[in-house]
Amino acid sequence: MENKKYINQQVEDTFKSLDAIEKVDVNHFFKHKILQKLDAEKVEKQSVFSWFTPQLQLATLSVVLLLNLGTIFYAFNNSDKSASSSSGIEAFAKEYSLQSDSSSILN
C-alpha cells in the first residue's frame, strides 16, 4: 500500500511540474543565426581532381585529338605503301611467320 501511495505522489509531482512549464520566447532570427554558425564551421573537402580545371581539360582534349588525327593520317599514308608490296592474307602470314617450307607437324 505504501508503494502505491509513493507512485501516486510521484505522478502528482510530475503533473505539477508540467503546470509550471511556460512558453519560451525566442528571437525571430535564432534559427538563422544557428544555421549561419553551422555553415561557418563546416569544413569542405577538396576534390581529388581540383587541379584539373576546365582550361586544362580543354588543353588535354586538344592534345589527344591532335595525336589521334596524326595517327590516322600516318596510318592512311602508310597503307598505300604496304598494300602494294603484298596482299592481305600473304602479308598476315608473313608477318606472323605462318608460312612454312617444311611439311613437319611440329612446325
Tab-separated table of C-alpha atoms in Angstrom:
chain	number	residue	atom	x	y	z
A	1	MET	CA	0.000	0.000	0.000
A	2	GLU	CA	2.837	2.317	0.847
A	3	ASN	CA	4.341	1.677	-2.602
A	4	LYS	CA	1.078	2.710	-4.289
A	5	LYS	CA	0.970	5.985	-2.339
A	6	TYR	CA	4.563	6.669	-3.324
A	7	ILE	CA	3.799	6.107	-7.014
A	8	ASN	CA	0.679	8.327	-6.846
A	9	GLN	CA	2.749	11.055	-5.162
A	10	GLN	CA	5.338	10.837	-7.941
A	11	VAL	CA	2.594	11.105	-10.597
A	12	GLU	CA	1.092	14.165	-8.925
A	13	ASP	CA	4.518	15.812	-8.639
A	14	THR	CA	5.091	15.168	-12.327
A	15	PHE	CA	1.783	16.806	-13.289
A	16	LYS	CA	2.563	19.799	-11.044
A	17	SER	CA	5.909	20.240	-12.748
A	18	LEU	CA	4.134	20.181	-16.142
A	19	ASP	CA	1.881	23.028	-14.959
A	20	ALA	CA	4.955	25.094	-14.137
A	21	ILE	CA	6.253	24.939	-17.744
A	22	GLU	CA	5.827	28.233	-19.580
A	23	LYS	CA	6.277	29.198	-23.181
A	24	VAL	CA	9.808	30.294	-24.025
A	25	ASP	CA	10.212	33.403	-26.141
A	26	VAL	CA	12.940	33.040	-28.737
A	27	ASN	CA	14.404	35.660	-31.006
A	28	HIS	CA	12.904	35.501	-34.507
A	29	PHE	CA	16.338	35.151	-36.089
A	30	PHE	CA	17.569	32.410	-33.754
A	31	LYS	CA	17.328	29.647	-36.383
A	32	HIS	CA	19.032	31.827	-38.988
A	33	LYS	CA	21.936	32.629	-36.641
A	34	ILE	CA	22.429	28.980	-35.688
A	35	LEU	CA	22.424	27.860	-39.323
A	36	GLN	CA	24.995	30.535	-40.202
A	37	LYS	CA	27.267	29.348	-37.390
A	38	LEU	CA	26.936	25.750	-38.567
A	39	ASP	CA	27.768	26.735	-42.138
A	40	ALA	CA	30.811	28.692	-40.958
A	41	GLU	CA	32.108	25.654	-39.055
A	42	LYS	CA	31.538	23.264	-41.931
A	43	VAL	CA	34.796	22.092	-43.485
A	44	GLU	CA	34.585	21.438	-47.198
A	45	LYS	CA	36.560	18.547	-48.636
A	46	GLN	CA	38.637	19.360	-51.649
A	47	SER	CA	38.057	17.220	-54.669
A	48	VAL	CA	40.778	14.827	-55.770
A	49	PHE	CA	40.808	16.371	-59.249
A	50	SER	CA	40.533	20.009	-58.142
A	51	TRP	CA	43.692	20.791	-60.111
A	52	PHE	CA	42.067	19.530	-63.342
A	53	THR	CA	40.457	22.846	-64.261
A	54	PRO	CA	38.347	23.374	-67.394
A	55	GLN	CA	41.278	25.111	-69.128
A	56	LEU	CA	43.489	22.094	-68.508
A	57	GLN	CA	40.715	19.775	-69.659
A	58	LEU	CA	40.440	21.694	-72.926
A	59	ALA	CA	44.207	21.579	-73.464
A	60	THR	CA	44.268	17.822	-72.770
A	61	LEU	CA	41.391	17.222	-75.161
A	62	SER	CA	43.198	19.215	-77.855
A	63	VAL	CA	46.404	17.181	-77.431
A	64	VAL	CA	44.505	13.875	-77.573
A	65	LEU	CA	42.634	14.946	-80.713
A	66	LEU	CA	45.862	16.042	-82.409
A	67	LEU	CA	47.509	12.718	-81.576
A	68	ASN	CA	44.510	10.820	-82.953
A	69	LEU	CA	44.454	12.855	-86.160
A	70	GLY	CA	48.220	12.367	-86.604
A	71	THR	CA	47.848	8.617	-86.101
A	72	ILE	CA	45.005	8.372	-88.619
A	73	PHE	CA	46.938	10.437	-91.154
A	74	TYR	CA	50.042	8.275	-90.669
A	75	ALA	CA	48.036	5.038	-90.958
A	76	PHE	CA	46.370	6.050	-94.228
A	77	ASN	CA	49.620	7.263	-95.773
A	78	ASN	CA	51.443	4.025	-94.912
A	79	SER	CA	48.588	1.757	-96.006
A	80	ASP	CA	49.159	2.697	-99.654
A	81	LYS	CA	52.814	1.652	-99.474
A	82	SER	CA	52.233	-1.640	-97.671
A	83	ALA	CA	49.245	-2.655	-99.836
A	84	SER	CA	51.330	-2.592	-102.979
A	85	SER	CA	54.026	-4.869	-101.512
A	86	SER	CA	51.814	-7.921	-100.843
A	87	SER	CA	48.211	-8.990	-100.480
A	88	GLY	CA	46.329	-9.104	-97.161
A	89	ILE	CA	46.478	-12.816	-96.273
A	90	GLU	CA	50.005	-13.298	-97.562
A	91	ALA	CA	51.230	-10.254	-95.636
A	92	PHE	CA	49.497	-11.524	-92.483
A	93	ALA	CA	51.067	-14.974	-92.829
A	94	LYS	CA	54.481	-13.496	-93.493
A	95	GLU	CA	54.185	-11.046	-90.558
A	96	TYR	CA	53.357	-13.758	-88.057
A	97	SER	CA	55.612	-16.433	-89.558
A	98	LEU	CA	52.719	-18.684	-90.506
A	99	GLN	CA	54.274	-19.753	-93.810
A	100	SER	CA	56.301	-22.871	-93.721
A	101	ASP	CA	58.508	-24.527	-96.319
A	102	SER	CA	58.768	-27.816	-94.454
A	103	SER	CA	55.987	-30.327	-94.001
A	104	SER	CA	56.793	-31.094	-90.355
A	105	ILE	CA	53.855	-31.452	-87.961
A	106	LEU	CA	55.816	-29.851	-85.123
A	107	ASN	CA	56.482	-26.665	-87.047
